[in-house]
Short mmCIF file of C-alpha atoms in Angstrom, two decimals:
data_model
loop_
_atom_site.label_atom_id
_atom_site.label_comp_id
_atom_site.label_asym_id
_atom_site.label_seq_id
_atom_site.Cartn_x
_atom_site.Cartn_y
_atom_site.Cartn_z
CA UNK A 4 79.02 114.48 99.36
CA UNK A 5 81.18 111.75 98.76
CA UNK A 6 82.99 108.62 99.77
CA UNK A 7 86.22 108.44 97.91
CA UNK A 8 85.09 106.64 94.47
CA UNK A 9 82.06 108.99 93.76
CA UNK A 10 81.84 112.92 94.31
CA UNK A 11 78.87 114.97 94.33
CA UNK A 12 78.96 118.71 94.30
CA UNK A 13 75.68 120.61 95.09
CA UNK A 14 74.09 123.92 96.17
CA UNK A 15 70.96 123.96 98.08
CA UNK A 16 68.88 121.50 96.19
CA UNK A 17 70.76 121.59 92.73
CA UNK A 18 73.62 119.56 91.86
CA UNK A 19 76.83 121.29 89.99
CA UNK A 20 79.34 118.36 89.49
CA UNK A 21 79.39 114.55 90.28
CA UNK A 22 82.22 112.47 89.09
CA UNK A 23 84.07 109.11 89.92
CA UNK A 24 85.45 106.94 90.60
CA UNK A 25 88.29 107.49 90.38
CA UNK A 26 87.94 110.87 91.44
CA UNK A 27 90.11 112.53 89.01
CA UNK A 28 87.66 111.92 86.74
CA UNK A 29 86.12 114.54 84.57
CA UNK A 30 82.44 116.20 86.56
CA UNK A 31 79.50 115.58 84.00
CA UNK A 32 76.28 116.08 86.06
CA UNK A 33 74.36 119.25 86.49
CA UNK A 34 70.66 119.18 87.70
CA UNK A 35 69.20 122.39 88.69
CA UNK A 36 65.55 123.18 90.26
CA UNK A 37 63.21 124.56 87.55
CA UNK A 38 60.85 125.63 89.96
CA UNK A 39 60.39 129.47 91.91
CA UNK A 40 60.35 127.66 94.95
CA UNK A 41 62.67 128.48 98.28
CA UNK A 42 65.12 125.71 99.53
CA UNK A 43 65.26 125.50 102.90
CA UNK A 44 68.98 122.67 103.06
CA UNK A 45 70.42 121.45 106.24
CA UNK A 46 73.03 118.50 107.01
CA UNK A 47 72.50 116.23 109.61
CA UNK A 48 75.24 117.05 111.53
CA UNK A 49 78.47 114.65 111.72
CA UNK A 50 77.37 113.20 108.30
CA UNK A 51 77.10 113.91 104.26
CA UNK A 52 73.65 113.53 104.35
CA UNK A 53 71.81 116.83 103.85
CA UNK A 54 67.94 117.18 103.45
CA UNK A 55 65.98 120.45 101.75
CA UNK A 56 62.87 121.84 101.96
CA UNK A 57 61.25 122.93 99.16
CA UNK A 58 58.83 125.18 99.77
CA UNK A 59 55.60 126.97 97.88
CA UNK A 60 55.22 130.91 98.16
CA UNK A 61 51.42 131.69 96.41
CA UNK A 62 49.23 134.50 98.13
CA UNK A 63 51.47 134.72 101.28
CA UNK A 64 51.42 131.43 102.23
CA UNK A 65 54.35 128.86 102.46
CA UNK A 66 53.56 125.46 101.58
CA UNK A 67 56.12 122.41 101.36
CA UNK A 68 56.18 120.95 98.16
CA UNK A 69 58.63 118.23 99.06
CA UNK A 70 61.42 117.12 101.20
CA UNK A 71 64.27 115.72 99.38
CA UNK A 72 67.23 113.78 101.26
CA UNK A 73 70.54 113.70 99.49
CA UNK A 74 73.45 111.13 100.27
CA UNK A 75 76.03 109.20 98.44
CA UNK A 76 76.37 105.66 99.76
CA UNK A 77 79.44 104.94 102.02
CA UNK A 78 79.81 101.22 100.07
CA UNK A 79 78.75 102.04 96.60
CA UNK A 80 79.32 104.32 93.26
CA UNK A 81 76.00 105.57 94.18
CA UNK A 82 74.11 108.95 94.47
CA UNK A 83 70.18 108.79 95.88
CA UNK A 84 67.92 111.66 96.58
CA UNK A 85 64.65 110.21 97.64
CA UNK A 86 61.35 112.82 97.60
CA UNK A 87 58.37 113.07 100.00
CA UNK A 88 56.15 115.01 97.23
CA UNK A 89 53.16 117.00 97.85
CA UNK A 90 52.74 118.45 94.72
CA UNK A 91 55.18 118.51 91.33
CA UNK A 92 58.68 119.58 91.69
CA UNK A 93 61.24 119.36 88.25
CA UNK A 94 64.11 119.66 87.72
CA UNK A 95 66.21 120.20 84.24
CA UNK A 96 69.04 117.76 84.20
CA UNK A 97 72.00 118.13 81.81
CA UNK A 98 74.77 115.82 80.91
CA UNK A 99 77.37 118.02 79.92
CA UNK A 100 81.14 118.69 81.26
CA UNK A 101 82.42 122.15 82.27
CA UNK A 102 82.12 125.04 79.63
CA UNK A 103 85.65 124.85 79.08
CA UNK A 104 85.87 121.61 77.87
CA UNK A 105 82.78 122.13 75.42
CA UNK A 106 84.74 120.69 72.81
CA UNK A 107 84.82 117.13 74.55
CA UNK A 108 80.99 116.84 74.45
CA UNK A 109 80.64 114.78 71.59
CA UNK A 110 82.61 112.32 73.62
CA UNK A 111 79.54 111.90 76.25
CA UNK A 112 76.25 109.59 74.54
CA UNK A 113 73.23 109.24 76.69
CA UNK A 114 70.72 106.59 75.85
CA UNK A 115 67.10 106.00 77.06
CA UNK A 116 66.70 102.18 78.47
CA UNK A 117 64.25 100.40 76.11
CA UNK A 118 61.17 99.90 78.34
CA UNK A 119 61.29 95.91 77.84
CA UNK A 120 64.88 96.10 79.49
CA UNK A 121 64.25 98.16 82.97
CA UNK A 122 65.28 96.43 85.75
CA UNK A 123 62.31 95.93 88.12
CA UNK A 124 60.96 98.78 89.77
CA UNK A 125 62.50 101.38 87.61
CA UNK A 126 60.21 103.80 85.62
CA UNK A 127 63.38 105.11 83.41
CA UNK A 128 66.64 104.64 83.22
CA UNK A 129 69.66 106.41 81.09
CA UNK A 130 72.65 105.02 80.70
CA UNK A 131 75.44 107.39 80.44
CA UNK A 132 78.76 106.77 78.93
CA UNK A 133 82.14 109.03 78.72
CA UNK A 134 84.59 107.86 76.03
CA UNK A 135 88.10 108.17 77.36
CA UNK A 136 90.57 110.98 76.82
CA UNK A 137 87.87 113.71 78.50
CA UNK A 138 89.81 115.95 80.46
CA UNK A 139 89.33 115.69 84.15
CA UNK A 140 91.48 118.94 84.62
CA UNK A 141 93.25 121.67 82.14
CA UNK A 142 94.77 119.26 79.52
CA UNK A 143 94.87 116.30 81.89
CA UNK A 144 92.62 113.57 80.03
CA UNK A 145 91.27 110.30 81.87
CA UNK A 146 93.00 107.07 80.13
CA UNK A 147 90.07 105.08 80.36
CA UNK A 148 85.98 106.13 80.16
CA UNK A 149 83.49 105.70 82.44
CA UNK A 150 79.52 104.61 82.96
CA UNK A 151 76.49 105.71 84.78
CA UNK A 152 73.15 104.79 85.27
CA UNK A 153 70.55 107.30 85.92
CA UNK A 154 67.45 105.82 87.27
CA UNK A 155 63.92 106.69 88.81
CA UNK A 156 62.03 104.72 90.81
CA UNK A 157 58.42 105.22 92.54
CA UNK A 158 56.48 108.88 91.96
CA UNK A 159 59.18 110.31 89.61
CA UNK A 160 60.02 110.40 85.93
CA UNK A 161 62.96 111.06 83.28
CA UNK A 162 62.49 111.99 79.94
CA UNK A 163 64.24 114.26 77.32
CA UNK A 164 63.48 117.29 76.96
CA UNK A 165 66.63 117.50 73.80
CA UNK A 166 68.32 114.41 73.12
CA UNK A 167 70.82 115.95 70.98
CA UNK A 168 72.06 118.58 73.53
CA UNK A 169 71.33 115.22 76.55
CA UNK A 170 69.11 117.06 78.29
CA UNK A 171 67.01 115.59 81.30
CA UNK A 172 63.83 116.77 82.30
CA UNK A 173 63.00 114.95 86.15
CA UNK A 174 59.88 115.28 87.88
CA UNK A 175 58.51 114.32 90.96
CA UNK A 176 55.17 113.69 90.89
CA UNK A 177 53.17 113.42 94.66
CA UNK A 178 53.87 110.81 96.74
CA UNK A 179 57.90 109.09 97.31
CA UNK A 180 59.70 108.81 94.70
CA UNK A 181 63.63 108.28 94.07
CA UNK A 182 66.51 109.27 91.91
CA UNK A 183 69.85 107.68 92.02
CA UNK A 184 73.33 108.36 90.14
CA UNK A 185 75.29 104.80 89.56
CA UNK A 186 78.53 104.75 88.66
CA UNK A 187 81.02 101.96 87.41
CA UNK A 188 84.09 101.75 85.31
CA UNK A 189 82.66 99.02 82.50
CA UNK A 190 78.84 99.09 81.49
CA UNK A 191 78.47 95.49 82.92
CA UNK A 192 80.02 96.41 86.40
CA UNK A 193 77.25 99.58 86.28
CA UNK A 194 74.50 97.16 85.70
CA UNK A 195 75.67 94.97 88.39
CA UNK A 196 75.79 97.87 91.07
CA UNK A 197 72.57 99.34 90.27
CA UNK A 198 70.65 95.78 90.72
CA UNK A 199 72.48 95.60 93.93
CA UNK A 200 71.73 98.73 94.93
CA UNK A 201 68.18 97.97 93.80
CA UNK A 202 67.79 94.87 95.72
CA UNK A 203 68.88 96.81 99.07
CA UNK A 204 66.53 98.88 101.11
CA UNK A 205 67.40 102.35 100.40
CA UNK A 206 66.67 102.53 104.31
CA UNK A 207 69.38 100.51 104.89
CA UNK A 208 71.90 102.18 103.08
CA UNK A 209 71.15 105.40 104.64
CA UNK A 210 71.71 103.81 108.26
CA UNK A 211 74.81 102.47 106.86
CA UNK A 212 75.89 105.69 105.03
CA UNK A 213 75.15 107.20 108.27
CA UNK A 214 77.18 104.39 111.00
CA UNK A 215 80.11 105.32 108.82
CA UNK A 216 79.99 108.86 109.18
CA UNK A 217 79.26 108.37 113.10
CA UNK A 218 82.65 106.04 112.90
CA UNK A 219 84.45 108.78 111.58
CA UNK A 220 83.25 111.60 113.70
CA UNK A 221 83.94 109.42 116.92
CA UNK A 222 87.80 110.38 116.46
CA UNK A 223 86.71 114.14 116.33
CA UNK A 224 88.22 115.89 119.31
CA UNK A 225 85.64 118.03 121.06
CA UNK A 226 86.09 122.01 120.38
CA UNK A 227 87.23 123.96 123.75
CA UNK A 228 84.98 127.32 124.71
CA UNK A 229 88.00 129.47 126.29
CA UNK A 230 86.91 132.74 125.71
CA UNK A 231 84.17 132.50 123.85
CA UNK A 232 80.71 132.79 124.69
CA UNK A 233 77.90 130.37 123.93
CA UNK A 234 77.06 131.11 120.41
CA UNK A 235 80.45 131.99 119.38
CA UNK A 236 81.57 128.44 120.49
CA UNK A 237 78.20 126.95 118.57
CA UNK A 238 79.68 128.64 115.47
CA UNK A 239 83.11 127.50 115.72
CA UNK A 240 81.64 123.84 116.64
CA UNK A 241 79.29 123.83 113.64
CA UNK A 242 82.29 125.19 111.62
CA UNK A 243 84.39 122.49 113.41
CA UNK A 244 81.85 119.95 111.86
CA UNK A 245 81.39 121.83 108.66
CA UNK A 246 85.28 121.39 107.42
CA UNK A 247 85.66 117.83 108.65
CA UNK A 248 82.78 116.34 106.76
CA UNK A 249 83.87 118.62 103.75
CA UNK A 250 87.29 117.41 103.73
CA UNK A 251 85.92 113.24 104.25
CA UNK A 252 83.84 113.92 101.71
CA UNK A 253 86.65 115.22 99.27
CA UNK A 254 89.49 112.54 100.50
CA UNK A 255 90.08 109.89 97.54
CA UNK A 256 90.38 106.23 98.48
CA UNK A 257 93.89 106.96 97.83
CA UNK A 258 94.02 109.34 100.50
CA UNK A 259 94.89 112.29 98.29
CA UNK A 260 91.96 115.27 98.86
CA UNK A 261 90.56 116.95 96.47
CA UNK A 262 91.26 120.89 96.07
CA UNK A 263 87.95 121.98 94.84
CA UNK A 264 84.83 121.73 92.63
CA UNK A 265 87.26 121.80 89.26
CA UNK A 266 90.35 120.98 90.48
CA UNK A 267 90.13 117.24 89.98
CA UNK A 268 93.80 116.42 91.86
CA UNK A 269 95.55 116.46 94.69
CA UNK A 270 97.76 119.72 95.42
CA UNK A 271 100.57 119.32 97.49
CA UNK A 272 99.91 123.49 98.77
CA UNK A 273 95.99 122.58 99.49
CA UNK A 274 96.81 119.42 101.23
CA UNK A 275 99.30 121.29 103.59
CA UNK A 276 96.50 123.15 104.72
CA UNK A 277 93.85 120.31 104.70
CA UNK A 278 96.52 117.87 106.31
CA UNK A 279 96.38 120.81 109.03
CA UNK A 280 92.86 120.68 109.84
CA UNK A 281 92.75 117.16 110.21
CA UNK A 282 95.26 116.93 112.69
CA UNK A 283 93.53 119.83 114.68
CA UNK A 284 90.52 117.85 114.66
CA UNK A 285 91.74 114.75 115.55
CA UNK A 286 91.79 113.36 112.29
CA UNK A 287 95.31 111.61 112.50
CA UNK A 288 94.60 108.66 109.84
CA UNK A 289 92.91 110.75 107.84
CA UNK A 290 96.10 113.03 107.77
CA UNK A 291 98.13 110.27 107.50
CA UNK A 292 96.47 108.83 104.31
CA UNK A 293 97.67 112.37 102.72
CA UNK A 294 101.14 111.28 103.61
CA UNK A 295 100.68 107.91 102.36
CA UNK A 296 99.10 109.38 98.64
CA UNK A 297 102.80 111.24 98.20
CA UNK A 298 105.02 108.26 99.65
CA UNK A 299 103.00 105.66 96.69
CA UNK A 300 103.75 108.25 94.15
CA UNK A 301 107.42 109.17 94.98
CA UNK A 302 107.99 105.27 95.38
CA UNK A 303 106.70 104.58 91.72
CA UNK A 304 108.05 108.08 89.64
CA UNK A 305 110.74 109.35 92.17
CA UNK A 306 109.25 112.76 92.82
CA UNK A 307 106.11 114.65 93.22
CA UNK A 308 104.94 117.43 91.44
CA UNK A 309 102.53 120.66 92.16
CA UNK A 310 99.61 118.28 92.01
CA UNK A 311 98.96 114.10 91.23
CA UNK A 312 96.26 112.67 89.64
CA UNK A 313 94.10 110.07 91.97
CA UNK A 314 92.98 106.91 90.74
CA UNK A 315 95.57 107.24 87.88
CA UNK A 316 99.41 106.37 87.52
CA UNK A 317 101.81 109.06 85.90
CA UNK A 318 99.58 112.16 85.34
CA UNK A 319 100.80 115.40 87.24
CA UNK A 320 100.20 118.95 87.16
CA UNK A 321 103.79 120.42 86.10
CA UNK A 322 104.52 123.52 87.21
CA UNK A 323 107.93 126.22 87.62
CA UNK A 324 109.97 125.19 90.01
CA UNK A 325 108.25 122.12 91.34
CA UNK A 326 111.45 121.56 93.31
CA UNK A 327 110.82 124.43 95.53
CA UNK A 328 107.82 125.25 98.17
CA UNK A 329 105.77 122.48 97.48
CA UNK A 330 108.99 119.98 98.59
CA UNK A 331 109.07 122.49 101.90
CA UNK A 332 105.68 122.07 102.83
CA UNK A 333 105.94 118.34 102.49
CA UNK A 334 108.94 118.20 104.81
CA UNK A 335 106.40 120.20 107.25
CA UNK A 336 103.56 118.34 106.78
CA UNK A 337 105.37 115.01 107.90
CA UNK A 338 106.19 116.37 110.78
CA UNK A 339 103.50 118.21 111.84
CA UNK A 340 101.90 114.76 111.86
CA UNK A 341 105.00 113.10 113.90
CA UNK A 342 104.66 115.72 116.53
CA UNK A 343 101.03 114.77 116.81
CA UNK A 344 100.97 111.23 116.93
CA UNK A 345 104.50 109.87 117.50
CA UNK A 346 104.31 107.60 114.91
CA UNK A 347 107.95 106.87 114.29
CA UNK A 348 107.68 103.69 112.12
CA UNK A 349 105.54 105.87 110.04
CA UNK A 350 108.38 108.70 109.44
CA UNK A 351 110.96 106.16 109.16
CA UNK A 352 108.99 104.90 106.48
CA UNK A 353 108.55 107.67 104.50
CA UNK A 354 112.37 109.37 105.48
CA UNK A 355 113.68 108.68 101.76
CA UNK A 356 110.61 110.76 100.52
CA UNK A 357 111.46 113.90 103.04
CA UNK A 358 115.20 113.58 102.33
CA UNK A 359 114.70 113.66 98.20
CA UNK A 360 112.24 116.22 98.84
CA UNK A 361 115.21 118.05 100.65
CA UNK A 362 117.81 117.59 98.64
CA UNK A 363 115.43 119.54 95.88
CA UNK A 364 115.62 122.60 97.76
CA UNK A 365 119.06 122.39 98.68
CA UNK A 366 119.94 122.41 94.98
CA UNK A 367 118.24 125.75 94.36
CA UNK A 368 119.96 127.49 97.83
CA UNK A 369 121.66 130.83 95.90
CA UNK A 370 123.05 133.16 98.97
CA UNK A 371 120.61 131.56 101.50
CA UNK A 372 117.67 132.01 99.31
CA UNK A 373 115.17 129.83 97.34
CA UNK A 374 113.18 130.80 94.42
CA UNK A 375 109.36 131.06 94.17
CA UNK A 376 107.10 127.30 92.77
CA UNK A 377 105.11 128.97 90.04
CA UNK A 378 101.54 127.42 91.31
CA UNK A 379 101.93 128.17 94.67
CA UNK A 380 101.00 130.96 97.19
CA UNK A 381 101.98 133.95 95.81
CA UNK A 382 102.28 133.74 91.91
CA UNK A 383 99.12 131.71 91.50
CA UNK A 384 97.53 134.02 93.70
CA UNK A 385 98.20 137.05 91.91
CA UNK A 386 99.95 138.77 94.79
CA UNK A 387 103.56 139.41 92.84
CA UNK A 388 103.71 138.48 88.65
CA UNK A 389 105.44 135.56 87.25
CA UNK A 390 108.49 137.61 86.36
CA UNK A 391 109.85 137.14 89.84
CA UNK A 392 109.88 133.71 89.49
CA UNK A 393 113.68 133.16 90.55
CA UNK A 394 114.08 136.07 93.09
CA UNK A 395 114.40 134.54 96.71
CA UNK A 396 111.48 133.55 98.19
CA UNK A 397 111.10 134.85 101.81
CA UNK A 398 108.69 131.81 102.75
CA UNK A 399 110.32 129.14 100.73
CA UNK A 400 113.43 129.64 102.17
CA UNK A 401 111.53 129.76 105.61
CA UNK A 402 110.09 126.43 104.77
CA UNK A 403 113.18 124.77 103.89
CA UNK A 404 114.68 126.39 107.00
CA UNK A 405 112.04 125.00 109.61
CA UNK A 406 111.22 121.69 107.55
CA UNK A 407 115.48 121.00 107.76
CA UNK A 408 115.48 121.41 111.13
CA UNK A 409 113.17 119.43 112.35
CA UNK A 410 114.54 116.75 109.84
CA UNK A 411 117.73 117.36 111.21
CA UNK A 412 116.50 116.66 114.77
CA UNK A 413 115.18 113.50 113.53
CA UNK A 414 117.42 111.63 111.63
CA UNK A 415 120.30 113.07 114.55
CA UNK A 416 118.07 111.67 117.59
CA UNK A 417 117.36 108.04 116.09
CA UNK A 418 121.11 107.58 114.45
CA UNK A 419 120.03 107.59 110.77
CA UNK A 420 122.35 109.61 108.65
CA UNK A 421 126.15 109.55 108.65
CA UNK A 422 127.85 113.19 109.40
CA UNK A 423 128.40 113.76 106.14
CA UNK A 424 124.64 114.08 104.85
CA UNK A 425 123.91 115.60 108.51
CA UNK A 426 126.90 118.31 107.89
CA UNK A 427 125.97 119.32 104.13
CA UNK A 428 122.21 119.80 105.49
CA UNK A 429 122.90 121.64 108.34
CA UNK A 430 125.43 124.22 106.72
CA UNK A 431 122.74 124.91 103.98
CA UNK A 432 120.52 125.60 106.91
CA UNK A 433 123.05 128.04 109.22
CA UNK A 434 123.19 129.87 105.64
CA UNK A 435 120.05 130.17 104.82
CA UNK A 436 119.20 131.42 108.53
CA UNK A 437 122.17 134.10 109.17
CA UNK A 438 121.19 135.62 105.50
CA UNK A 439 117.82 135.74 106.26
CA UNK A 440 117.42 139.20 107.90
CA UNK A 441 120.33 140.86 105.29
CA UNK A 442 118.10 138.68 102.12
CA UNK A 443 114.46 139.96 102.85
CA UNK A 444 113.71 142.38 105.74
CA UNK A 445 113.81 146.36 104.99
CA UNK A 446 113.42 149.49 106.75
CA UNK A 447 112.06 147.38 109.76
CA UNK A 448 109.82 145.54 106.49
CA UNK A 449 109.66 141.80 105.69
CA UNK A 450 109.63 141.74 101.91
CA UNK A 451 108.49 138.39 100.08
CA UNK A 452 110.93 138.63 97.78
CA UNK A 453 114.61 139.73 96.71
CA UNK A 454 115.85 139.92 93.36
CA UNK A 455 119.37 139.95 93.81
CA UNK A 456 119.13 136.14 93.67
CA UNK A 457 118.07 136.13 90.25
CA UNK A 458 121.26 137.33 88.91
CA UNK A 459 123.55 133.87 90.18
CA UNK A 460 120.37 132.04 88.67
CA UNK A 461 121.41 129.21 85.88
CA UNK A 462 118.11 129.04 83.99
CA UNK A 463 117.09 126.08 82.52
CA UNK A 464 116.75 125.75 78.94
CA UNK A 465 112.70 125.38 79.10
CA UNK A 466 110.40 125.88 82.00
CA UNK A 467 107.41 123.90 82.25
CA UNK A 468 104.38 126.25 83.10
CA UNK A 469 101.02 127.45 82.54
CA UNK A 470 99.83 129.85 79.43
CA UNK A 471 97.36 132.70 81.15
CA UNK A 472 95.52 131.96 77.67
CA UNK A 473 93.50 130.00 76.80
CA UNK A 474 94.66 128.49 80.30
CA UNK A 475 96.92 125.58 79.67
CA UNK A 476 100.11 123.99 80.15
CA UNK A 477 103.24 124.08 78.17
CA UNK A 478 106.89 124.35 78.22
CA UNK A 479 108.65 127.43 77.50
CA UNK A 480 111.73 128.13 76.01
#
């Protein structure tokens, strides 16, 4: 669940992670059921909002305890479950970051609200507060700190069960009661939301929450049958549904998505992929925003890296070889969005982003081959070891191949390079493309890489990376 400024992360009717805004911003929230009860969790389809069940199992029979309804708010920092309660649920509630940045928790204080000082309506209320320089991701630490206000209202109650180690014990008694996460970037501006949230029907904001997702599932195309029969086209249609809310839900207000529960930043490899599906589904702005996250940080640094922090200027993910792969699948991911929509004045735009990101590659071209990025694909994934970092790279050559081509198309069709630029680019190409057979195929075998490339190779005198323990980054000599 989320809505750009505030992420939520849950399973069933726990919680794992919530975080923001910005949303590289370090998860700190973990609330998990405490009862041997079955969760029964469904989304209302097109939207974030999800409901469970909670159900009793004593002497064969099933009994609902409650009915919880998760959302966060599509115009707020703000998290609310609300409860129908038939009988006590609880849940034990921990403010704590990831285990691997244990060492950071002394930088987290949670304090009860003295009773004199609850706003109106609220039985408890915590206010959390994360000094900066908490890492959000590896070594990556958030320049400023952040506050939340966690809050009960109606049948349910907070209290701690171990203020030293911050943890929460909530309960919902019978009847409706309410929990809500509020998040703001001073303690003042937290106040502020959570009496405005406060003084708004929580009704309300659900129908909002819910007109925005309905806005944003109206550009959804609809999912063709073909050859599938009825159920298999209700799968791929619920899948269909499924990814697009997931990737909304993970897509920063600066357009950059998210990668994943602890991977706090935008990856250029992911976003290939997630750029992709949007444009499948008919999510064109949506796809477009991706774009628009690079082109604002290649306009104020001059390059992009494996992966860019959201919400914060100047904090990348380094990695080998940044100039390689990554730069390809940009190049592709422009265009597969041009051939979908047409937008010109949108590729014009960006055209001195795709032409550095270009030039990149064509500085790493030894005898029509490119080397491996060290994050992406292959290395990352464990498929081939690190040592073949500078061998040619069957698909990053590939991607520089088709990327330039379609570039080349491009900047030929509208008149917007001299010959020059044109002819350097499209000899690197013709190279790269009449070597490609000799440089990686086999015995009738496409290899993914060759090392004959490595031996030309002019190393450079460090390599920025990332240690395989204890899991950092670093530069190498």
């Amino acid at each position: 669940m989320g809505n750009g400024r505030l992420c939520v992360y849950g399973q069933e009717a726990n919680i794992l992670q919530a975080f923001g805004p910005p949303y590289s911003a370090p998860g700190m929230f973990e609330m998990v059921l405490a009862d041997d009860l079955d969760v029964v969790s469904d989304r209302i389809p097109k939207s974030a909002v999800w409901t469970h069940k909670l159900i009793h199992k004593t002497d064969g029979k099933r009994d609902v305890a409650t009915v919880h309804r998760d959302f966060v708010t599509s115009q707020h920092h703000s998290y609310i479950r609300t409860a129908q309660t038939n009988s006590e649920v609880n849940y034990h509630i921990r403010i704590k970051l990831e285990d691997r940045y244990h060492p950071f928790g002394e930088k987290i204080t949670v304090k009860q609200c003295p009773a004199d000082q609850l706003p109106e309506g609220v039985n408890k209320l915590f206010n959390i507060i994360i000094a900066p320089g908490v890492p959000f991701y590896s070594t990556y630490k958030s320049p400023r700190g952040y506050h939340y206000q966690l809050l009960v209202t109606g049948a349910a109650t907070l209290e701690f069960i171990d203020a030293e180690h911050k943890d929460i014990r909530l309960t919902f008694d019978e009847g409706e009661g309410k929990l809500m996460l509020i998040a703001g970037t001073t303690a003042e501006e937290a106040a502020q939301l959570t009496q405005k949230i406060l003084n708004s029907p929580t009704e309300q904001l659900y129908k909002e929450t819910l007109q925005d997702w309905e806005k944003f599932a109206s550009a959804q195309v609809d999912v063709p049958q073909g050859p599938l029969n009825r159920r298999q086209h209700s799968d791929l249609v619920q899948a269909a549904d499924d990814i697009s809310v997931l990737i909304k839900s993970q897509q920063a207000d600066e357009g950059g998505v998210l990668a994943g529960i602890i991977y706090h930043m935008g990856y250029v490899r992911d976003q290939y992929g997630v750029s992709r599906a949007l444009l499948a589904l008919g999510h064109n702005q949506e796809a477009k925003r991706v774009l628009n996250f690079y082109y604002g940080v290649w306009k104020k640094f001059g390059f992009i890296k494996n992966a860019q922090s959201m919400g914060y200027d100047g904090l990348f993910h380094i990695h080998e070889n940044d100039d390689v792969e990554i730069t390809g699948f940009l190049v592709m991911q422009a265009f597969d969005y041009y051939q979908k929509t047409g937008d010109i004045e949108f590729l014009r735009e960006i055209l001195p982003m795709l032409q550095w990101a270009t030039e990149m590659q064509q500085k790493h071209i030894i005898d029509g081959m490119l080397p491996f990025n060290g994050d992406e694909t292959y290395i990352a994934g464990g498929v081939v070891p690190r040592k073949v970092m500078y061998h040619g790279s069957a698909e990053s050559t590939l991607l520089f191949i088709e990327g330039s081509e379609q570039l080349l198309k491009f900047v030929r069709t509208h008149g917007l390079w001299d010959t020059d630029k044109i002819t350097a680019l499209e000899q690197d190409v013709i190279s790269c493309k009449a070597n490609y057979r000799v440089n990686f195929f086999r015995d009738g075998k496409l290899y993914i890489n060759n090392p004959v490339r490595e031996a030309k190779e002019n190393f450079p005198a460090t390599r920025a990376g990332v240690c395989l323990f204890p899991g950092h980054p670093d530069y190498f000599t």
